[in-house]
Short mmCIF file of C-alpha atoms in Angstrom, two decimals:
data_model
loop_
_atom_site.label_atom_id
_atom_site.label_comp_id
_atom_site.label_asym_id
_atom_site.label_seq_id
_atom_site.Cartn_x
_atom_site.Cartn_y
_atom_site.Cartn_z
CA GLU A 1 0.06 0.02 -0.02
CA ALA A 2 1.44 3.40 -1.01
CA GLY A 3 2.05 5.89 1.74
CA VAL A 4 1.18 9.63 1.78
CA THR A 5 2.97 11.34 -0.97
CA GLN A 6 3.79 15.02 -1.37
CA PHE A 7 4.95 17.20 -4.30
CA PRO A 8 7.30 18.84 -4.79
CA SER A 9 9.89 17.67 -2.30
CA HIS A 10 11.62 21.03 -2.45
CA SER A 11 10.50 24.42 -3.66
CA VAL A 12 12.57 27.68 -3.80
CA ILE A 13 10.65 30.82 -4.67
CA GLU A 14 11.00 34.55 -4.44
CA LYS A 15 9.01 36.68 -1.98
CA GLY A 16 5.78 37.61 -3.50
CA GLN A 17 5.46 34.61 -5.73
CA THR A 18 2.93 31.88 -5.56
CA VAL A 19 3.52 28.29 -4.69
CA THR A 20 1.19 25.28 -4.64
CA LEU A 21 1.93 22.19 -2.59
CA ARG A 22 0.19 18.88 -3.30
CA CYS A 23 -0.57 15.99 -0.98
CA ASP A 24 -1.95 12.58 -2.00
CA PRO A 25 -3.27 10.74 1.03
CA ILE A 26 -3.29 6.95 1.55
CA SER A 27 -6.06 5.49 -0.52
CA GLY A 28 -9.32 5.25 1.40
CA HIS A 29 -8.30 7.81 4.08
CA ASP A 30 -10.93 10.53 4.40
CA ASN A 31 -9.01 12.55 6.96
CA LEU A 32 -6.29 14.74 5.62
CA TYR A 33 -4.12 17.08 7.61
CA TRP A 34 -1.56 19.76 6.87
CA TYR A 35 1.12 20.65 9.38
CA ARG A 36 4.33 22.71 8.98
CA ARG A 37 7.53 23.22 10.78
CA VAL A 38 9.41 26.51 10.54
CA MET A 39 13.05 26.77 11.45
CA GLY A 40 13.71 26.14 15.10
CA LYS A 41 10.04 25.73 15.98
CA GLU A 42 7.79 22.85 16.78
CA ILE A 43 5.60 21.07 14.18
CA LYS A 44 2.37 23.03 14.07
CA PHE A 45 -1.17 21.94 12.84
CA LEU A 46 -2.49 24.01 9.96
CA LEU A 47 -5.92 22.39 9.02
CA HIS A 48 -7.92 19.21 8.81
CA PHE A 49 -10.14 17.93 6.00
CA VAL A 50 -12.79 15.23 6.25
CA LYS A 51 -13.32 14.25 2.66
CA GLU A 52 -13.69 17.56 0.83
CA SER A 53 -14.88 19.57 3.87
CA LYS A 54 -12.75 21.64 6.19
CA GLN A 55 -13.24 20.23 9.71
CA ASP A 56 -10.71 22.52 11.42
CA GLU A 57 -8.68 25.34 9.97
CA SER A 58 -7.76 26.99 13.19
CA GLY A 59 -4.01 26.66 12.48
CA MET A 60 -4.00 28.48 9.17
CA PRO A 61 -1.79 31.52 9.73
CA ASN A 62 -3.50 34.01 7.49
CA ASN A 63 -5.49 34.45 4.34
CA ARG A 64 -2.40 34.06 2.20
CA PHE A 65 -2.82 30.40 2.67
CA LEU A 66 -5.61 28.48 0.81
CA ALA A 67 -6.14 24.77 1.07
CA GLU A 68 -8.48 22.74 -1.07
CA ARG A 69 -9.46 19.20 -1.43
CA THR A 70 -11.84 18.97 -4.36
CA GLY A 71 -13.45 15.57 -4.74
CA GLY A 72 -12.08 14.46 -1.40
CA THR A 73 -8.91 12.82 -2.76
CA TYR A 74 -5.66 14.85 -3.06
CA SER A 75 -5.26 18.21 -1.44
CA THR A 76 -3.39 21.38 -2.48
CA LEU A 77 -2.00 24.12 -0.23
CA LYS A 78 -1.48 27.40 -2.00
CA VAL A 79 0.60 30.21 -0.62
CA GLN A 80 -0.07 33.52 -2.37
CA PRO A 81 1.83 35.79 -2.10
CA ALA A 82 4.66 34.05 -0.28
CA GLU A 83 6.57 35.86 2.47
CA LEU A 84 9.96 35.05 3.97
CA GLU A 85 8.36 33.65 7.27
CA ASP A 86 6.52 31.00 5.22
CA SER A 87 9.80 29.07 4.79
CA GLY A 88 9.76 25.71 6.37
CA VAL A 89 8.74 22.13 5.80
CA TYR A 90 5.11 21.36 5.11
CA PHE A 91 3.82 17.95 6.10
CA CYS A 92 0.69 16.22 5.11
CA ALA A 93 -0.88 13.34 7.02
CA SER A 94 -3.94 11.15 6.52
CA SER A 95 -5.99 8.75 8.51
CA HIS A 96 -9.17 6.72 8.44
CA VAL A 97 -12.38 8.29 9.72
CA GLY A 98 -13.44 6.64 12.98
CA SER A 99 -11.78 4.97 15.92
CA SER A 100 -8.82 3.69 13.91
CA ASP A 101 -7.55 7.20 13.15
CA THR A 102 -3.85 7.00 13.49
CA GLN A 103 -2.31 9.62 11.32
CA TYR A 104 0.47 8.69 8.79
CA PHE A 105 2.69 11.39 7.47
CA GLY A 106 4.21 12.16 4.14
CA PRO A 107 7.82 13.08 3.58
CA GLY A 108 7.09 16.80 3.54
CA THR A 109 7.76 19.63 1.11
CA ARG A 110 10.70 21.95 2.04
CA LEU A 111 9.69 25.51 1.03
CA THR A 112 12.28 28.25 0.86
CA VAL A 113 11.14 31.86 0.22
CA LEU A 114 14.01 34.23 -0.70
CA ASP B 1 -5.35 18.11 24.55
CA ALA B 2 -3.23 17.45 27.63
CA LYS B 3 0.32 18.89 27.76
CA THR B 4 3.28 16.44 27.88
CA THR B 5 6.68 16.79 29.36
CA GLN B 6 9.77 15.01 27.99
CA PRO B 7 13.45 15.24 28.66
CA PRO B 8 15.12 17.29 25.98
CA SER B 9 17.73 14.71 25.08
CA MET B 10 18.90 11.19 25.85
CA ASP B 11 21.68 8.84 24.93
CA CYS B 12 21.67 5.14 24.41
CA ALA B 13 24.28 2.50 23.49
CA GLU B 14 23.63 0.55 20.36
CA GLY B 15 22.00 -2.83 21.21
CA ARG B 16 20.72 -1.63 24.59
CA ALA B 17 17.16 -0.80 25.46
CA ALA B 18 16.17 2.86 25.12
CA ASN B 19 13.63 3.93 27.62
CA LEU B 20 11.98 7.31 26.91
CA PRO B 21 9.81 8.75 29.62
CA CYS B 22 6.93 11.10 29.22
CA ASN B 23 4.78 12.91 31.82
CA HIS B 24 1.17 13.72 31.16
CA SER B 25 -0.28 14.43 34.54
CA THR B 26 -3.32 16.21 33.35
CA ILE B 27 -4.46 13.55 30.85
CA SER B 28 -8.20 12.97 30.66
CA GLY B 29 -9.86 9.56 30.85
CA ASN B 30 -10.63 9.53 27.07
CA GLU B 31 -7.16 10.67 25.92
CA TYR B 32 -4.73 8.26 24.34
CA VAL B 33 -0.93 8.37 24.50
CA TYR B 34 0.73 8.44 21.05
CA TRP B 35 4.33 8.25 20.16
CA TYR B 36 5.82 9.45 16.94
CA ARG B 37 9.41 10.00 15.89
CA GLN B 38 11.12 12.19 13.26
CA ILE B 39 14.37 11.10 11.72
CA HIS B 40 16.37 13.95 10.31
CA SER B 41 13.84 16.05 8.42
CA GLN B 42 11.61 13.20 7.31
CA GLY B 43 7.91 13.22 8.03
CA PRO B 44 6.94 12.10 11.53
CA GLN B 45 6.63 8.33 11.82
CA TYR B 46 3.97 6.68 13.94
CA ILE B 47 5.36 4.26 16.49
CA ILE B 48 2.64 3.11 18.91
CA HIS B 49 -0.30 4.34 20.94
CA GLY B 50 -2.26 3.21 24.00
CA LEU B 51 -5.03 4.14 26.42
CA LYS B 52 -4.28 2.40 29.76
CA ASN B 53 -2.91 -1.07 29.02
CA ASN B 54 0.62 -1.70 28.02
CA GLU B 55 1.06 -2.11 24.28
CA THR B 56 3.72 -3.78 22.09
CA ASN B 57 4.28 -3.90 18.45
CA GLU B 58 7.13 -4.67 16.08
CA MET B 59 8.82 -1.34 16.71
CA ALA B 60 8.40 -0.71 20.46
CA SER B 61 6.61 -1.21 23.78
CA LEU B 62 4.55 1.35 25.58
CA ILE B 63 4.23 1.20 29.30
CA ILE B 64 1.52 3.39 30.92
CA THR B 65 1.42 3.86 34.70
CA GLU B 66 -1.73 2.77 36.52
CA ASP B 67 -2.75 6.38 37.23
CA ARG B 68 -2.02 7.18 33.56
CA LYS B 69 -0.05 10.24 34.49
CA SER B 70 3.17 9.07 32.82
CA SER B 71 4.39 6.55 30.24
CA THR B 72 7.57 5.12 28.91
CA LEU B 73 8.39 4.21 25.26
CA ILE B 74 10.78 1.28 25.08
CA LEU B 75 12.93 0.50 22.12
CA PRO B 76 14.15 -2.97 23.14
CA HIS B 77 17.38 -3.09 21.05
CA ALA B 78 18.29 0.37 19.81
CA THR B 79 20.21 0.74 16.61
CA LEU B 80 21.91 3.70 15.08
CA ARG B 81 18.94 4.18 12.78
CA ASP B 82 16.73 4.82 15.83
CA THR B 83 18.52 8.25 16.37
CA ALA B 84 15.65 10.63 16.13
CA VAL B 85 13.40 13.11 17.86
CA TYR B 86 10.69 11.22 19.73
CA TYR B 87 7.34 12.87 20.46
CA CYS B 88 4.85 11.85 23.11
CA ILE B 89 1.39 13.28 22.32
CA VAL B 90 -1.87 12.82 24.23
CA ARG B 91 -5.04 13.09 22.17
CA VAL B 92 -8.68 12.08 22.10
CA ARG B 93 -9.29 9.69 19.25
CA GLY B 94 -11.98 10.21 16.65
CA THR B 95 -12.39 12.47 13.67
CA SER B 96 -13.61 15.60 15.51
CA TYR B 97 -10.47 15.82 17.52
CA GLY B 98 -8.09 15.33 14.64
CA LYS B 99 -5.03 17.41 15.18
CA LEU B 100 -1.85 16.30 16.86
CA THR B 101 -0.09 18.74 19.13
CA PHE B 102 3.64 18.35 18.94
CA GLY B 103 6.00 19.54 21.63
CA GLN B 104 9.76 19.74 21.61
CA GLY B 105 10.23 16.03 21.95
CA THR B 106 13.24 14.03 23.14
CA ILE B 107 16.39 13.87 21.01
CA LEU B 108 17.51 10.29 21.27
CA THR B 109 21.07 9.60 20.17
CA VAL B 110 22.11 6.08 19.78
CA HIS B 111 25.87 5.66 19.78
CA PRO B 112 28.02 2.71 18.79
#
């Protein structure tokens, strides 16, 4: 069974540009989460989808971040316009809905904003 | 979710058992204890979880005290590849409570 995949693995952009990160969850997992780790800080929750619906977006830092999960399969996280403080590693995780809801993480996307 | 306290770092000799402690004195009755680890900058890797009984899987064992205020993750025969940051997280299970709250974790260094 394939794990959570993320694309790209690395992205380097200039301040003010737009970047879109993609996450493909484990097949059959309706829960999808985004987290990020900025330099020297702890891993922080961003938002949680159940299928295509946003269950919790309390961790989204501001309105420059837009997450979508059309069709309830893969998800995208767009940062527009990117700022220097957005640099970090963005992780995606997925899990089943229900009692067996252990989250499995992808390898992450390292975003560098210059 | 309840707050957890872990030592910032620990060392272990290769081949020996690594015992990583975690305090969660304010844990609620419906909160589980989860352990994850992060090797280098890879994505966090799930290790094990439990509610009140001790648990064992192919990676590790989890010992939870009777009052559930603390737990210990045991890697029975640590290898160099077990060097990582280990996170103890307490969390209610179920879709509505989805997010994991990561702390600083314990940096485990396994040396030859």
